[in-house]
Coordinates of N, CA and C in Angstrom, one line a residue:
X285 N -12.8 -48.3 -35.3 CA -12.5 -48.3 -33.9 C -13.8 -48.3 -33.1
X286 N -13.9 -49.3 -32.2 CA -15.1 -49.5 -31.4 C -14.9 -48.7 -30.1
X287 N -15.9 -47.9 -29.8 CA -15.9 -47.2 -28.5 C -16.8 -47.9 -27.6
X288 N -16.4 -47.9 -26.3 CA -17.2 -48.6 -25.3 C -18.0 -47.5 -24.6
X289 N -19.3 -47.8 -24.5 CA -20.2 -46.9 -23.8 C -21.2 -47.8 -23.1
X290 N -21.5 -47.6 -21.9 CA -22.6 -48.3 -21.2 C -23.8 -47.4 -21.3
X291 N -24.8 -47.9 -22.1 CA -26.1 -47.2 -22.3 C -27.0 -47.5 -21.1
X292 N -27.8 -46.5 -20.7 CA -28.9 -46.6 -19.8 C -30.1 -46.9 -20.7
X293 N -30.7 -48.0 -20.6 CA -31.9 -48.4 -21.4 C -33.2 -48.2 -20.5
X294 N -34.2 -47.6 -21.1 CA -35.4 -47.4 -20.4 C -36.5 -47.0 -21.3
X295 N -37.8 -46.9 -20.8 CA -38.9 -46.6 -21.6 C -38.7 -45.2 -22.3
X296 N -39.1 -45.1 -23.5 CA -39.0 -43.8 -24.2 C -40.0 -42.8 -23.6
X297 N -39.6 -41.6 -23.4 CA -40.5 -40.5 -22.9 C -41.0 -39.7 -24.1
X298 N -42.1 -38.9 -23.8 CA -42.6 -38.1 -24.8 C -41.6 -37.1 -25.4
X299 N -40.8 -36.4 -24.6 CA -39.8 -35.5 -25.1 C -38.7 -36.2 -25.9
X300 N -38.4 -37.4 -25.5 CA -37.4 -38.2 -26.3 C -38.0 -38.6 -27.6
X301 N -39.2 -39.0 -27.6 CA -39.9 -39.4 -28.9 C -39.8 -38.2 -29.9
X302 N -40.1 -37.0 -29.4 CA -40.1 -35.8 -30.2 C -38.7 -35.6 -30.8
X303 N -37.7 -35.8 -29.9 CA -36.3 -35.7 -30.4 C -36.0 -36.6 -31.6
X304 N -36.4 -37.9 -31.4 CA -36.2 -38.9 -32.5 C -36.8 -38.4 -33.8
X305 N -38.0 -37.9 -33.7 CA -38.7 -37.5 -35.0 C -38.0 -36.3 -35.6
X306 N -37.2 -35.6 -34.9 CA -36.5 -34.4 -35.4 C -35.1 -34.7 -35.9
X307 N -34.6 -35.9 -35.7 CA -33.2 -36.3 -36.1 C -33.2 -36.2 -37.6
X308 N -32.1 -35.6 -38.2 CA -31.9 -35.5 -39.6 C -30.6 -36.2 -40.0
X309 N -30.7 -37.3 -40.8 CA -29.5 -38.0 -41.2 C -29.0 -37.5 -42.6
X310 N -27.7 -37.4 -42.8 CA -27.2 -36.9 -44.1 C -27.3 -38.0 -45.1
X311 N -27.2 -37.5 -46.4 CA -27.2 -38.5 -47.5 C -26.0 -39.4 -47.3
X312 N -26.1 -40.7 -47.6 CA -27.3 -41.3 -48.2 C -28.2 -41.9 -47.2
X313 N -28.1 -41.5 -45.9 CA -28.9 -42.2 -44.8 C -30.2 -41.5 -44.6
X314 N -30.6 -40.5 -45.4 CA -31.8 -39.8 -45.1 C -33.1 -40.6 -45.1
X315 N -33.0 -41.8 -45.6 CA -34.2 -42.7 -45.5 C -34.5 -43.0 -44.1
X316 N -33.6 -42.8 -43.2 CA -33.8 -43.1 -41.7 C -34.5 -41.9 -41.0
X317 N -34.7 -40.8 -41.7 CA -35.4 -39.6 -41.1 C -36.8 -40.0 -40.8
X318 N -37.4 -39.5 -39.7 CA -38.8 -39.8 -39.4 C -39.6 -39.1 -40.4
X319 N -40.5 -39.9 -41.1 CA -41.4 -39.3 -42.1 C -42.5 -38.6 -41.4
X320 N -43.0 -37.5 -42.0 CA -44.1 -36.7 -41.5 C -45.3 -37.5 -41.3
X321 N -45.6 -38.5 -42.2 CA -46.8 -39.3 -42.1 C -46.7 -40.4 -41.1
X322 N -45.5 -40.7 -40.6 CA -45.4 -41.7 -39.5 C -45.9 -41.2 -38.2
X323 N -46.5 -42.0 -37.5 CA -47.2 -41.6 -36.2 C -46.1 -41.7 -35.1
X324 N -45.8 -40.5 -34.5 CA -44.8 -40.6 -33.4 C -45.2 -41.3 -32.1
X325 N -46.6 -41.6 -32.0 CA -47.1 -42.3 -30.9 C -46.5 -43.8 -30.9
X326 N -46.1 -44.2 -32.1 CA -45.4 -45.6 -32.1 C -44.2 -45.6 -31.2
X327 N -43.5 -44.5 -31.1 CA -42.3 -44.5 -30.2 C -42.6 -44.7 -28.7
X328 N -43.9 -44.5 -28.4 CA -44.3 -44.5 -27.0 C -45.2 -45.8 -26.7
X329 N -45.3 -46.7 -27.6 CA -46.2 -47.8 -27.4 C -45.6 -49.0 -26.6
X330 N -44.4 -48.8 -26.1 CA -43.8 -49.9 -25.3 C -42.8 -50.7 -26.1
X331 N -42.8 -50.6 -27.4 CA -41.8 -51.5 -28.2 C -40.5 -50.8 -28.3
X332 N -40.4 -49.5 -28.0 CA -39.1 -48.8 -28.1 C -38.5 -48.5 -26.7
X333 N -37.2 -48.7 -26.7 CA -36.4 -48.3 -25.5 C -35.5 -47.1 -25.9
X334 N -35.5 -46.1 -25.0 CA -34.5 -45.0 -25.1 C -33.2 -45.5 -24.7
X335 N -32.1 -45.1 -25.4 CA -30.8 -45.4 -25.0 C -30.1 -44.1 -24.7
X336 N -29.8 -44.0 -23.4 CA -29.3 -42.7 -22.9 C -27.8 -42.9 -22.6
X337 N -27.1 -41.8 -23.0 CA -25.7 -41.7 -22.7 C -25.4 -41.5 -21.2
X338 N -24.2 -41.6 -20.8 CA -23.9 -41.4 -19.4 C -24.3 -40.1 -18.9
X339 N -24.4 -39.1 -19.7 CA -24.9 -37.8 -19.3 C -26.4 -37.7 -19.2
X340 N -27.1 -38.7 -19.6 CA -28.5 -38.8 -19.6 C -29.2 -38.3 -20.9
X341 N -28.4 -37.8 -21.8 CA -28.9 -37.4 -23.1 C -29.3 -38.6 -24.0
X342 N -30.3 -38.5 -24.7 CA -30.8 -39.5 -25.6 C -29.8 -39.7 -26.7
X343 N -29.2 -40.9 -26.8 CA -28.2 -41.2 -27.9 C -28.7 -42.1 -28.9
X344 N -29.8 -42.8 -28.7 CA -30.3 -43.8 -29.6 C -31.5 -44.4 -29.1
X345 N -32.0 -45.4 -29.9 CA -33.1 -46.2 -29.5 C -33.0 -47.6 -29.9
X346 N -33.7 -48.5 -29.3 CA -33.9 -49.9 -29.7 C -35.4 -50.2 -29.9
X347 N -35.7 -51.0 -30.8 CA -37.1 -51.4 -31.0 C -37.2 -52.9 -31.1
X348 N -38.2 -53.5 -30.5 CA -38.4 -54.9 -30.5 C -39.8 -55.3 -30.9
X349 N -40.0 -56.3 -31.8 CA -41.3 -56.8 -32.2 C -41.7 -56.3 -33.5
X350 N -43.0 -56.3 -33.8 CA -43.5 -56.0 -35.1 C -43.1 -54.6 -35.6
X351 N -42.9 -53.6 -34.7 CA -42.5 -52.3 -35.2 C -41.1 -52.2 -35.7
X352 N -40.4 -53.3 -35.5 CA -39.0 -53.4 -36.0 C -38.9 -54.0 -37.4
X353 N -40.1 -54.4 -37.9 CA -40.1 -55.0 -39.3 C -40.3 -53.9 -40.3
X354 N -40.1 -54.3 -41.6 CA -40.4 -53.4 -42.7 C -41.4 -54.2 -43.5
X355 N -42.3 -53.4 -44.2 CA -43.2 -54.1 -45.1 C -42.4 -54.6 -46.3
X356 N -42.6 -55.9 -46.7 CA -41.9 -56.4 -47.8 C -42.9 -57.0 -48.9
X357 N -42.4 -57.0 -50.1 CA -43.2 -57.6 -51.2 C -43.1 -59.2 -51.1
X358 N -42.1 -59.7 -50.4 CA -41.9 -61.1 -50.3 C -42.4 -61.6 -48.9
X359 N -42.9 -62.8 -48.9 CA -43.3 -63.4 -47.6 C -42.1 -64.0 -46.9
X360 N -41.5 -63.3 -46.0 CA -40.2 -63.8 -45.5 C -40.2 -63.8 -44.0
X361 N -41.2 -63.3 -43.3 CA -41.1 -63.2 -41.8 C -41.7 -64.5 -41.3
X362 N -40.8 -65.3 -40.7 CA -41.1 -66.6 -40.1 C -41.1 -66.5 -38.6
X363 N -41.9 -67.3 -38.0 CA -42.0 -67.3 -36.5 C -40.7 -67.8 -35.9
X364 N -40.5 -67.5 -34.6 CA -39.3 -68.0 -33.9 C -38.2 -67.0 -33.7
X365 N -38.4 -65.7 -34.2 CA -37.4 -64.7 -34.1 C -38.1 -63.4 -33.5
X366 N -37.3 -62.8 -32.7 CA -37.7 -61.4 -32.2 C -37.1 -60.4 -33.2
X367 N -37.9 -59.6 -33.8 CA -37.4 -58.5 -34.7 C -36.8 -57.4 -33.8
X368 N -35.7 -56.9 -34.3 CA -35.0 -55.8 -33.6 C -34.7 -54.7 -34.6
X369 N -34.8 -53.5 -34.1 CA -34.4 -52.3 -34.9 C -33.6 -51.4 -33.9
X370 N -32.7 -50.6 -34.5 CA -32.0 -49.6 -33.6 C -31.6 -48.4 -34.4
X371 N -31.4 -47.3 -33.7 CA -30.9 -46.1 -34.4 C -30.1 -45.3 -33.4
X372 N -29.1 -44.7 -33.9 CA -28.2 -43.8 -33.2 C -28.6 -42.3 -33.6
X373 N -28.4 -41.4 -32.7 CA -28.5 -40.0 -33.0 C -27.5 -39.7 -34.1
X374 N -27.9 -38.9 -35.1 CA -27.1 -38.7 -36.3 C -25.6 -38.4 -36.0
X375 N -25.4 -37.5 -35.0 CA -24.0 -37.1 -34.7 C -23.2 -38.2 -34.1
X376 N -23.8 -39.3 -33.7 CA -23.1 -40.4 -33.1 C -22.8 -41.5 -34.1
X377 N -23.4 -41.5 -35.2 CA -23.2 -42.5 -36.3 C -21.8 -42.5 -36.8
X378 N -21.2 -43.7 -37.1 CA -19.9 -43.8 -37.6 C -18.8 -43.6 -36.6
X379 N -19.1 -43.7 -35.3 CA -18.2 -43.5 -34.2 C -17.8 -44.8 -33.5
X380 N -18.3 -45.9 -34.0 CA -18.0 -47.2 -33.4 C -18.8 -47.5 -32.2
X381 N -20.0 -47.0 -32.1 CA -20.9 -47.2 -31.0 C -22.0 -48.3 -31.2
X382 N -22.2 -48.6 -32.5 CA -23.3 -49.4 -32.9 C -23.2 -50.8 -32.3
X383 N -22.1 -51.4 -32.4 CA -21.9 -52.8 -31.9 C -22.2 -52.9 -30.4
X384 N -21.7 -52.0 -29.6 CA -22.0 -52.1 -28.2 C -23.4 -51.9 -27.9
X385 N -24.1 -50.9 -28.6 CA -25.5 -50.7 -28.4 C -26.3 -51.9 -28.8
X386 N -26.0 -52.5 -29.9 CA -26.8 -53.7 -30.3 C -26.6 -54.9 -29.3
X387 N -25.3 -55.1 -28.9 CA -25.1 -56.2 -28.0 C -25.8 -56.0 -26.7
X388 N -25.8 -54.8 -26.2 CA -26.4 -54.5 -24.9 C -28.0 -54.6 -25.1
X389 N -28.5 -54.2 -26.2 CA -29.9 -54.4 -26.5 C -30.3 -55.9 -26.6
X390 N -29.5 -56.7 -27.2 CA -29.8 -58.1 -27.3 C -29.7 -58.8 -26.0
X391 N -28.7 -58.4 -25.2 CA -28.6 -58.9 -23.8 C -29.9 -58.5 -23.0
X392 N -30.4 -57.3 -23.2 CA -31.6 -56.9 -22.5 C -32.8 -57.7 -22.9
X393 N -32.9 -58.0 -24.2 CA -34.0 -58.7 -24.8 C -34.0 -60.2 -24.3
X394 N -32.8 -60.7 -24.2 CA -32.7 -62.1 -23.7 C -33.2 -62.2 -22.2
X395 N -32.7 -61.2 -21.4 CA -33.1 -61.2 -20.0 C -34.5 -60.8 -19.7
X396 N -35.0 -59.7 -20.4 CA -36.3 -59.2 -20.1 C -37.4 -59.8 -20.9
X397 N -37.1 -60.2 -22.1 CA -38.2 -60.7 -23.0 C -38.1 -62.2 -23.2
X398 N -37.0 -62.8 -22.8 CA -36.8 -64.3 -23.0 C -36.5 -64.6 -24.4
X399 N -36.0 -63.7 -25.2 CA -35.7 -63.9 -26.6 C -34.5 -64.8 -26.8
X400 N -34.5 -65.6 -27.8 CA -33.3 -66.4 -28.1 C -32.7 -66.2 -29.4
X401 N -33.6 -65.9 -30.4 CA -33.2 -65.7 -31.8 C -33.7 -64.3 -32.3
X402 N -32.9 -63.7 -33.0 CA -33.2 -62.3 -33.4 C -33.1 -62.1 -34.9
X403 N -33.9 -61.2 -35.4 CA -33.9 -60.9 -36.9 C -33.9 -59.4 -37.0
X404 N -33.3 -58.9 -38.1 CA -33.3 -57.4 -38.4 C -33.3 -57.2 -39.9
X405 N -33.7 -56.1 -40.3 CA -33.7 -55.7 -41.7 C -32.7 -54.5 -41.8
X406 N -31.9 -54.5 -42.8 CA -30.9 -53.4 -43.0 C -30.9 -53.1 -44.5
X407 N -30.9 -51.8 -44.8 CA -30.9 -51.3 -46.2 C -29.6 -51.9 -46.9
X408 N -29.8 -52.3 -48.1 CA -28.7 -53.0 -48.8 C -27.5 -52.1 -49.0
X409 N -27.7 -50.8 -49.2 CA -26.6 -49.9 -49.3 C -25.9 -49.6 -48.1
X410 N -26.4 -49.9 -46.9 CA -25.9 -49.5 -45.6 C -24.8 -50.5 -45.2
X411 N -23.7 -50.5 -45.8 CA -22.6 -51.4 -45.5 C -22.0 -51.2 -44.1
X412 N -22.1 -50.0 -43.7 CA -21.6 -49.7 -42.3 C -22.4 -50.5 -41.3
X413 N -23.7 -50.4 -41.4 CA -24.5 -51.2 -40.4 C -24.4 -52.7 -40.6
X414 N -24.3 -53.1 -41.9 CA -24.2 -54.6 -42.1 C -22.9 -55.1 -41.5
X415 N -21.8 -54.3 -41.5 CA -20.6 -54.8 -40.8 C -20.8 -54.9 -39.3
X416 N -21.5 -54.0 -38.7 CA -21.8 -54.1 -37.3 C -22.6 -55.3 -37.0
X417 N -23.6 -55.6 -37.8 CA -24.5 -56.8 -37.5 C -23.7 -58.1 -37.7
X418 N -22.9 -58.1 -38.8 CA -22.1 -59.3 -39.0 C -21.1 -59.5 -37.8
X419 N -20.5 -58.4 -37.4 CA -19.5 -58.5 -36.2 C -20.2 -59.0 -35.0
X420 N -21.5 -58.8 -34.9 CA -22.3 -59.2 -33.7 C -22.8 -60.7 -33.9
X421 N -22.5 -61.3 -35.0 CA -22.9 -62.7 -35.3 C -24.2 -62.9 -36.1
X422 N -24.7 -61.8 -36.7 CA -25.9 -61.9 -37.6 C -25.4 -62.4 -38.9
X423 N -26.3 -63.2 -39.6 CA -26.0 -63.6 -41.0 C -27.2 -63.3 -41.9
X424 N -26.9 -63.1 -43.1 CA -27.9 -62.8 -44.1 C -28.7 -64.0 -44.4
X425 N -30.0 -63.8 -44.5 CA -30.9 -65.0 -44.8 C -31.8 -64.7 -46.1
X426 N -32.0 -63.4 -46.4 CA -32.8 -63.1 -47.6 C -32.5 -61.6 -48.0
X427 N -32.8 -61.4 -49.3 CA -32.8 -60.1 -49.8 C -34.2 -59.8 -50.2
X428 N -34.7 -58.6 -49.8 CA -36.1 -58.3 -49.9 C -36.3 -56.9 -50.5
X429 N -37.5 -56.6 -51.0 CA -37.9 -55.3 -51.5 C -38.9 -54.7 -50.6
X430 N -38.6 -53.5 -50.1 CA -39.5 -52.7 -49.3 C -40.8 -52.6 -50.0
X431 N -41.9 -52.9 -49.4 CA -43.2 -52.9 -50.0 C -43.8 -51.5 -50.4
X432 N -43.2 -50.5 -49.8 CA -43.7 -49.1 -50.1 C -42.7 -48.4 -51.0
X433 N -41.4 -48.3 -50.6 CA -40.5 -47.5 -51.3 C -39.8 -48.2 -52.4
X434 N -39.8 -49.6 -52.4 CA -39.1 -50.3 -53.4 C -37.6 -50.5 -53.2
X435 N -37.1 -49.9 -52.1 CA -35.7 -50.1 -51.7 C -35.4 -51.5 -51.4
X436 N -34.1 -51.9 -51.6 CA -33.7 -53.3 -51.3 C -33.1 -53.3 -49.9
X437 N -33.5 -54.4 -49.2 CA -33.0 -54.6 -47.8 C -32.5 -56.1 -47.7
X438 N -31.7 -56.3 -46.7 CA -31.2 -57.6 -46.3 C -31.9 -58.0 -45.0
X439 N -32.4 -59.2 -44.9 CA -32.8 -59.7 -43.6 C -31.7 -60.5 -43.1
X440 N -31.4 -60.3 -41.8 CA -30.3 -61.0 -41.1 C -30.8 -61.5 -39.8
X441 N -30.3 -62.7 -39.5 CA -30.7 -63.3 -38.2 C -29.5 -63.7 -37.3
X442 N -29.8 -63.7 -36.0 CA -28.8 -64.2 -35.1 C -29.5 -65.4 -34.3
X443 N -28.8 -66.5 -34.3 CA -29.3 -67.7 -33.6 C -28.1 -68.2 -32.7
X444 N -28.5 -68.8 -31.6 CA -27.5 -69.5 -30.7 C -26.7 -70.5 -31.6
X445 N -25.4 -70.7 -31.3 CA -24.6 -71.5 -32.1 C -25.1 -72.9 -32.4
X446 N -25.9 -73.4 -31.4 CA -26.4 -74.8 -31.6 C -27.5 -74.8 -32.7
X447 N -28.1 -73.7 -33.0 CA -29.1 -73.7 -34.0 C -28.6 -73.4 -35.4
X448 N -27.4 -72.9 -35.5 CA -26.8 -72.5 -36.8 C -26.4 -73.7 -37.6
X449 N -26.6 -73.6 -38.9 CA -26.3 -74.7 -39.8 C -24.8 -74.8 -40.1

């Protein structure tokens, strides 16, 4: 069941960045927990948007550009795509909010960044997220290995219909 929520998108603040680093996802999604060695300043470098609920509470984030990529063993990142990443606060996962958040984020990137084609990486085991991305029109283009952890990921792209094969 998809829930409709209109997110307020805006720059990530320091307190919101700290919240993201404290989010704890249950198994098998713990790979999405912020690692101690990761620099939280990344969340404040301008590539992340805070996604606020109607109440003003931080409910998720969007990320655009190089910070949305994963290191891969394969040479798969081609020009012409804006990389996108997103995350929901753990208690909001599985509630049908991902599709609306992603669609709103892509609309924002088209309008504000002039993006036309998008790419994302998703863990191979994360069937829930893969369904969201496929429902939004993304298609798988490659299977890759994370260059640090060895985990398997799918690369998926969204292109305007006139560019699709």
